[in-house]
Amino acid sequence: MKKNFIIWCFLGMMLSCGGHTNQDATAGANANESEESADGIQRMTVYDFTDTLRTEGKTYTYSVHREASDSLPVIIDDDGNRYADNIYTLTIRTGGQNVFQRRFTKATFSSYLSKEFQKKGILDGMMCDKSLPDLRFAVSVSLPQSDMMEPLLMKVDTNGGIVITRDERGDEELEPEEDGV
């Protein structure tokens, strides 16, 4: 499972940072950094990311915003550590107009998660998967402070719909191909 985590991290860096223009990521030194507040609840830092994607003959600008939520149930791990779950907001624009905007919580994806991840997982990742056609986003729910995660794929329809599937791609499909150099 640790290999999957490393591959997902590498894939995330490749997809969100690799050679694309018009990127704007603003967060702390580590986007997955968490902060523990006076109430003993660990919260991930606020994260914003904006990039562009060309598909179906149109250029889209998408923004992903993450913030820890005090309105969602607190997640408690096996050691009694407490974590705030996250809310992600995805906004997609083209031609100067919003064509999609929606807030996501772990509950959005709960029917695709095991019981353990429904209860003890946090929504901790959302990024555009430019290796796939259309507007597709890789989503991850993980057990806090571990390399255990359940990867999902979400296809976004600019008419407001989404289609969620489990990401069943194997390690070989997620590893980048070598250039032969």
PDB file of C-alpha atoms in Angstrom:
ATOM      1  CA  MET A   1       0.000   0.000   0.000  1.00  0.00           C
ATOM      2  CA  LYS A   2       2.941   2.326   0.640  1.00  0.00           C
ATOM      3  CA  LYS A   3       3.916   1.889  -3.032  1.00  0.00           C
ATOM      4  CA  ASN A   4       0.420   3.048  -4.073  1.00  0.00           C
ATOM      5  CA  PHE A   5       0.773   6.140  -1.897  1.00  0.00           C
ATOM      6  CA  ILE A   6       4.131   7.002  -3.409  1.00  0.00           C
ATOM      7  CA  ILE A   7       2.759   6.507  -6.909  1.00  0.00           C
ATOM      8  CA  TRP A   8      -0.281   8.688  -6.164  1.00  0.00           C
ATOM      9  CA  CYS A   9       1.978  11.425  -4.790  1.00  0.00           C
ATOM     10  CA  PHE A  10       4.201  11.223  -7.858  1.00  0.00           C
ATOM     11  CA  LEU A  11       1.157  11.176 -10.147  1.00  0.00           C
ATOM     12  CA  GLY A  12      -0.232  14.177  -8.326  1.00  0.00           C
ATOM     13  CA  MET A  13       2.953  16.123  -8.837  1.00  0.00           C
ATOM     14  CA  MET A  14       3.112  15.130 -12.505  1.00  0.00           C
ATOM     15  CA  LEU A  15      -0.528  15.941 -13.228  1.00  0.00           C
ATOM     16  CA  SER A  16      -0.783  19.153 -11.293  1.00  0.00           C
ATOM     17  CA  CYS A  17       2.677  20.609 -11.865  1.00  0.00           C
ATOM     18  CA  GLY A  18       4.288  18.926 -14.839  1.00  0.00           C
ATOM     19  CA  GLY A  19       4.945  21.373 -17.607  1.00  0.00           C
ATOM     20  CA  HIS A  20       1.613  23.175 -17.658  1.00  0.00           C
ATOM     21  CA  THR A  21       1.218  26.923 -17.841  1.00  0.00           C
ATOM     22  CA  ASN A  22      -1.162  29.214 -15.983  1.00  0.00           C
ATOM     23  CA  GLN A  23      -0.734  27.423 -12.690  1.00  0.00           C
ATOM     24  CA  ASP A  24      -1.300  29.155  -9.382  1.00  0.00           C
ATOM     25  CA  ALA A  25      -0.982  27.094  -6.241  1.00  0.00           C
ATOM     26  CA  THR A  26      -1.081  28.891  -2.960  1.00  0.00           C
ATOM     27  CA  ALA A  27      -0.642  27.044   0.289  1.00  0.00           C
ATOM     28  CA  GLY A  28       1.915  26.565   3.016  1.00  0.00           C
ATOM     29  CA  ALA A  29       5.245  24.921   2.300  1.00  0.00           C
ATOM     30  CA  ASN A  30       3.446  21.572   2.377  1.00  0.00           C
ATOM     31  CA  ALA A  31      -0.097  21.523   1.015  1.00  0.00           C
ATOM     32  CA  ASN A  32      -0.957  18.475   3.119  1.00  0.00           C
ATOM     33  CA  GLU A  33       0.451  20.028   6.276  1.00  0.00           C
ATOM     34  CA  SER A  34      -1.911  19.824   9.208  1.00  0.00           C
ATOM     35  CA  GLU A  35      -2.230  22.094  12.168  1.00  0.00           C
ATOM     36  CA  GLU A  36      -3.419  21.112  15.632  1.00  0.00           C
ATOM     37  CA  SER A  37      -5.491  23.790  17.319  1.00  0.00           C
ATOM     38  CA  ALA A  38      -6.162  24.447  20.998  1.00  0.00           C
ATOM     39  CA  ASP A  39      -9.140  22.053  20.855  1.00  0.00           C
ATOM     40  CA  GLY A  40      -6.791  19.163  19.975  1.00  0.00           C
ATOM     41  CA  ILE A  41      -8.244  18.671  16.484  1.00  0.00           C
ATOM     42  CA  GLN A  42      -5.744  18.448  13.628  1.00  0.00           C
ATOM     43  CA  ARG A  43      -6.753  20.371  10.517  1.00  0.00           C
ATOM     44  CA  MET A  44      -5.189  20.418   7.070  1.00  0.00           C
ATOM     45  CA  THR A  45      -4.170  23.869   5.887  1.00  0.00           C
ATOM     46  CA  VAL A  46      -6.231  25.819   3.369  1.00  0.00           C
ATOM     47  CA  TYR A  47      -5.196  25.004  -0.187  1.00  0.00           C
ATOM     48  CA  ASP A  48      -6.011  26.694  -3.506  1.00  0.00           C
ATOM     49  CA  PHE A  49      -4.947  25.538  -6.953  1.00  0.00           C
ATOM     50  CA  THR A  50      -5.843  26.909 -10.399  1.00  0.00           C
ATOM     51  CA  ASP A  51      -4.827  25.559 -13.800  1.00  0.00           C
ATOM     52  CA  THR A  52      -6.124  25.229 -17.369  1.00  0.00           C
ATOM     53  CA  LEU A  53      -7.086  22.229 -19.452  1.00  0.00           C
ATOM     54  CA  ARG A  54      -7.980  21.914 -23.119  1.00  0.00           C
ATOM     55  CA  THR A  55     -10.509  19.226 -24.006  1.00  0.00           C
ATOM     56  CA  GLU A  56     -13.301  18.854 -26.544  1.00  0.00           C
ATOM     57  CA  GLY A  57     -11.969  21.887 -28.415  1.00  0.00           C
ATOM     58  CA  LYS A  58     -12.423  24.242 -25.438  1.00  0.00           C
ATOM     59  CA  THR A  59     -10.073  25.650 -22.849  1.00  0.00           C
ATOM     60  CA  TYR A  60     -11.276  25.335 -19.265  1.00  0.00           C
ATOM     61  CA  THR A  61      -9.871  26.942 -16.158  1.00  0.00           C
ATOM     62  CA  TYR A  62     -10.454  24.914 -13.027  1.00  0.00           C
ATOM     63  CA  SER A  63      -9.892  25.829  -9.405  1.00  0.00           C
ATOM     64  CA  VAL A  64      -9.704  23.450  -6.464  1.00  0.00           C
ATOM     65  CA  HIS A  65     -10.138  24.882  -2.965  1.00  0.00           C
ATOM     66  CA  ARG A  66      -9.698  22.833   0.222  1.00  0.00           C
ATOM     67  CA  GLU A  67     -10.551  23.868   3.744  1.00  0.00           C
ATOM     68  CA  ALA A  68     -10.951  21.968   6.999  1.00  0.00           C
ATOM     69  CA  SER A  69     -14.536  21.950   8.259  1.00  0.00           C
ATOM     70  CA  ASP A  70     -15.752  22.285  11.821  1.00  0.00           C
ATOM     71  CA  SER A  71     -19.302  21.475  10.702  1.00  0.00           C
ATOM     72  CA  LEU A  72     -18.465  17.901   9.655  1.00  0.00           C
ATOM     73  CA  PRO A  73     -18.056  15.061  12.183  1.00  0.00           C
ATOM     74  CA  VAL A  74     -14.594  14.853  13.766  1.00  0.00           C
ATOM     75  CA  ILE A  75     -12.640  11.768  12.683  1.00  0.00           C
ATOM     76  CA  ILE A  76     -11.018   9.804  15.512  1.00  0.00           C
ATOM     77  CA  ASP A  77      -8.314   7.267  14.662  1.00  0.00           C
ATOM     78  CA  ASP A  78      -7.462   4.073  16.565  1.00  0.00           C
ATOM     79  CA  ASP A  79      -5.023   6.005  18.784  1.00  0.00           C
ATOM     80  CA  GLY A  80      -7.605   8.613  19.775  1.00  0.00           C
ATOM     81  CA  ASN A  81      -6.153  11.386  17.597  1.00  0.00           C
ATOM     82  CA  ARG A  82      -8.810  13.785  16.309  1.00  0.00           C
ATOM     83  CA  TYR A  83      -8.976  15.191  12.780  1.00  0.00           C
ATOM     84  CA  ALA A  84     -11.215  17.658  11.004  1.00  0.00           C
ATOM     85  CA  ASP A  85     -12.541  16.432   7.663  1.00  0.00           C
ATOM     86  CA  ASN A  86     -12.242  18.639   4.590  1.00  0.00           C
ATOM     87  CA  ILE A  87     -14.548  20.329   2.147  1.00  0.00           C
ATOM     88  CA  TYR A  88     -13.363  20.747  -1.439  1.00  0.00           C
ATOM     89  CA  THR A  89     -14.870  23.277  -3.824  1.00  0.00           C
ATOM     90  CA  LEU A  90     -14.354  22.683  -7.537  1.00  0.00           C
ATOM     91  CA  THR A  91     -15.025  25.530  -9.947  1.00  0.00           C
ATOM     92  CA  ILE A  92     -14.716  25.184 -13.734  1.00  0.00           C
ATOM     93  CA  ARG A  93     -14.881  28.168 -16.089  1.00  0.00           C
ATOM     94  CA  THR A  94     -14.751  28.620 -19.834  1.00  0.00           C
ATOM     95  CA  GLY A  95     -15.285  31.746 -21.901  1.00  0.00           C
ATOM     96  CA  GLY A  96     -15.386  33.850 -18.747  1.00  0.00           C
ATOM     97  CA  GLN A  97     -18.375  31.992 -17.287  1.00  0.00           C
ATOM     98  CA  ASN A  98     -18.736  29.386 -14.561  1.00  0.00           C
ATOM     99  CA  VAL A  99     -19.896  26.105 -16.096  1.00  0.00           C
ATOM    100  CA  PHE A 100     -19.537  24.053 -12.906  1.00  0.00           C
ATOM    101  CA  GLN A 101     -19.220  24.841  -9.225  1.00  0.00           C
ATOM    102  CA  ARG A 102     -19.822  22.405  -6.412  1.00  0.00           C
ATOM    103  CA  ARG A 103     -18.716  21.690  -2.845  1.00  0.00           C
ATOM    104  CA  PHE A 104     -17.672  18.124  -2.025  1.00  0.00           C
ATOM    105  CA  THR A 105     -17.441  16.291   1.269  1.00  0.00           C
ATOM    106  CA  LYS A 106     -16.577  12.682   2.013  1.00  0.00           C
ATOM    107  CA  ALA A 107     -20.339  11.991   2.051  1.00  0.00           C
ATOM    108  CA  THR A 108     -20.418  12.706  -1.703  1.00  0.00           C
ATOM    109  CA  PHE A 109     -18.236   9.629  -2.224  1.00  0.00           C
ATOM    110  CA  SER A 110     -19.428   7.419   0.667  1.00  0.00           C
ATOM    111  CA  SER A 111     -21.151   4.787  -1.479  1.00  0.00           C
ATOM    112  CA  TYR A 112     -17.773   4.078  -3.128  1.00  0.00           C
ATOM    113  CA  LEU A 113     -15.873   3.693   0.162  1.00  0.00           C
ATOM    114  CA  SER A 114     -15.405   0.760   2.504  1.00  0.00           C
ATOM    115  CA  LYS A 115     -17.031   1.017   5.945  1.00  0.00           C
ATOM    116  CA  GLU A 116     -13.637   1.751   7.517  1.00  0.00           C
ATOM    117  CA  PHE A 117     -12.989   4.714   5.211  1.00  0.00           C
ATOM    118  CA  GLN A 118     -16.546   5.995   5.634  1.00  0.00           C
ATOM    119  CA  LYS A 119     -15.981   6.097   9.394  1.00  0.00           C
ATOM    120  CA  LYS A 120     -12.248   6.875   9.800  1.00  0.00           C
ATOM    121  CA  GLY A 121     -11.214   8.480   6.512  1.00  0.00           C
ATOM    122  CA  ILE A 122     -10.926  12.106   5.480  1.00  0.00           C
ATOM    123  CA  LEU A 123     -11.364  13.641   2.049  1.00  0.00           C
ATOM    124  CA  ASP A 124      -7.788  14.682   1.423  1.00  0.00           C
ATOM    125  CA  GLY A 125      -7.174  15.009  -2.302  1.00  0.00           C
ATOM    126  CA  MET A 126      -8.702  16.281  -5.533  1.00  0.00           C
ATOM    127  CA  MET A 127      -6.742  17.014  -8.696  1.00  0.00           C
ATOM    128  CA  CYS A 128      -7.367  17.093 -12.404  1.00  0.00           C
ATOM    129  CA  ASP A 129      -6.207  13.885 -14.089  1.00  0.00           C
ATOM    130  CA  LYS A 130      -4.969  15.217 -17.410  1.00  0.00           C
ATOM    131  CA  SER A 131      -3.911  11.744 -18.507  1.00  0.00           C
ATOM    132  CA  LEU A 132      -7.594  10.904 -19.096  1.00  0.00           C
ATOM    133  CA  PRO A 133      -9.995  12.468 -21.607  1.00  0.00           C
ATOM    134  CA  ASP A 134     -12.677  14.989 -20.642  1.00  0.00           C
ATOM    135  CA  LEU A 135     -12.839  16.775 -17.300  1.00  0.00           C
ATOM    136  CA  ARG A 136     -11.764  14.037 -14.879  1.00  0.00           C
ATOM    137  CA  PHE A 137     -10.535  14.471 -11.356  1.00  0.00           C
ATOM    138  CA  ALA A 138      -8.683  12.013  -9.152  1.00  0.00           C
ATOM    139  CA  VAL A 139     -10.136  12.057  -5.643  1.00  0.00           C
ATOM    140  CA  SER A 140      -8.674  10.389  -2.561  1.00  0.00           C
ATOM    141  CA  VAL A 141     -10.068   9.532   0.834  1.00  0.00           C
ATOM    142  CA  SER A 142      -7.405   8.418   3.278  1.00  0.00           C
ATOM    143  CA  LEU A 143      -6.895   7.383   6.848  1.00  0.00           C
ATOM    144  CA  PRO A 144      -5.196  10.408   8.473  1.00  0.00           C
ATOM    145  CA  GLN A 145      -1.434  10.263   8.962  1.00  0.00           C
ATOM    146  CA  SER A 146      -1.159   6.986   7.025  1.00  0.00           C
ATOM    147  CA  ASP A 147      -0.516   5.747   3.503  1.00  0.00           C
ATOM    148  CA  MET A 148      -3.889   3.975   3.402  1.00  0.00           C
ATOM    149  CA  MET A 149      -6.269   5.478   0.841  1.00  0.00           C
ATOM    150  CA  GLU A 150      -9.145   4.685  -1.478  1.00  0.00           C
ATOM    151  CA  PRO A 151      -8.686   6.339  -4.908  1.00  0.00           C
ATOM    152  CA  LEU A 152     -11.681   7.467  -6.948  1.00  0.00           C
ATOM    153  CA  LEU A 153     -12.220   9.096 -10.330  1.00  0.00           C
ATOM    154  CA  MET A 154     -14.833  11.755 -10.938  1.00  0.00           C
ATOM    155  CA  LYS A 155     -15.935  12.787 -14.431  1.00  0.00           C
ATOM    156  CA  VAL A 156     -17.500  16.250 -14.485  1.00  0.00           C
ATOM    157  CA  ASP A 157     -20.195  17.249 -16.937  1.00  0.00           C
ATOM    158  CA  THR A 158     -20.332  21.009 -17.530  1.00  0.00           C
ATOM    159  CA  ASN A 159     -24.135  20.761 -17.279  1.00  0.00           C
ATOM    160  CA  GLY A 160     -23.672  20.089 -13.565  1.00  0.00           C
ATOM    161  CA  GLY A 161     -23.532  16.301 -13.427  1.00  0.00           C
ATOM    162  CA  ILE A 162     -20.811  14.045 -12.092  1.00  0.00           C
ATOM    163  CA  VAL A 163     -20.014  10.363 -12.527  1.00  0.00           C
ATOM    164  CA  ILE A 164     -17.932   8.743  -9.791  1.00  0.00           C
ATOM    165  CA  THR A 165     -16.075   5.445 -10.137  1.00  0.00           C
ATOM    166  CA  ARG A 166     -13.440   3.623  -8.136  1.00  0.00           C
ATOM    167  CA  ASP A 167      -9.992   4.106  -9.651  1.00  0.00           C
ATOM    168  CA  GLU A 168      -9.142   0.512 -10.532  1.00  0.00           C
ATOM    169  CA  ARG A 169      -5.997   1.336 -12.487  1.00  0.00           C
ATOM    170  CA  GLY A 170      -3.092  -0.761 -11.308  1.00  0.00           C
ATOM    171  CA  ASP A 171       0.333   0.454 -10.304  1.00  0.00           C
ATOM    172  CA  GLU A 172       1.647  -0.106 -13.836  1.00  0.00           C
ATOM    173  CA  GLU A 173      -1.011   2.176 -15.321  1.00  0.00           C
ATOM    174  CA  LEU A 174      -0.247   4.957 -12.824  1.00  0.00           C
ATOM    175  CA  GLU A 175       3.521   4.881 -13.313  1.00  0.00           C
ATOM    176  CA  PRO A 176       4.721   7.392 -15.928  1.00  0.00           C
ATOM    177  CA  GLU A 177       6.125   5.941 -19.121  1.00  0.00           C
ATOM    178  CA  GLU A 178       9.833   6.362 -19.758  1.00  0.00           C
ATOM    179  CA  ASP A 179      10.851   8.538 -22.673  1.00  0.00           C
ATOM    180  CA  GLY A 180      13.507   6.088 -23.799  1.00  0.00           C
ATOM    181  CA  VAL A 181      16.235   8.621 -23.130  1.00  0.00           C
TER     182      VAL A 181
END
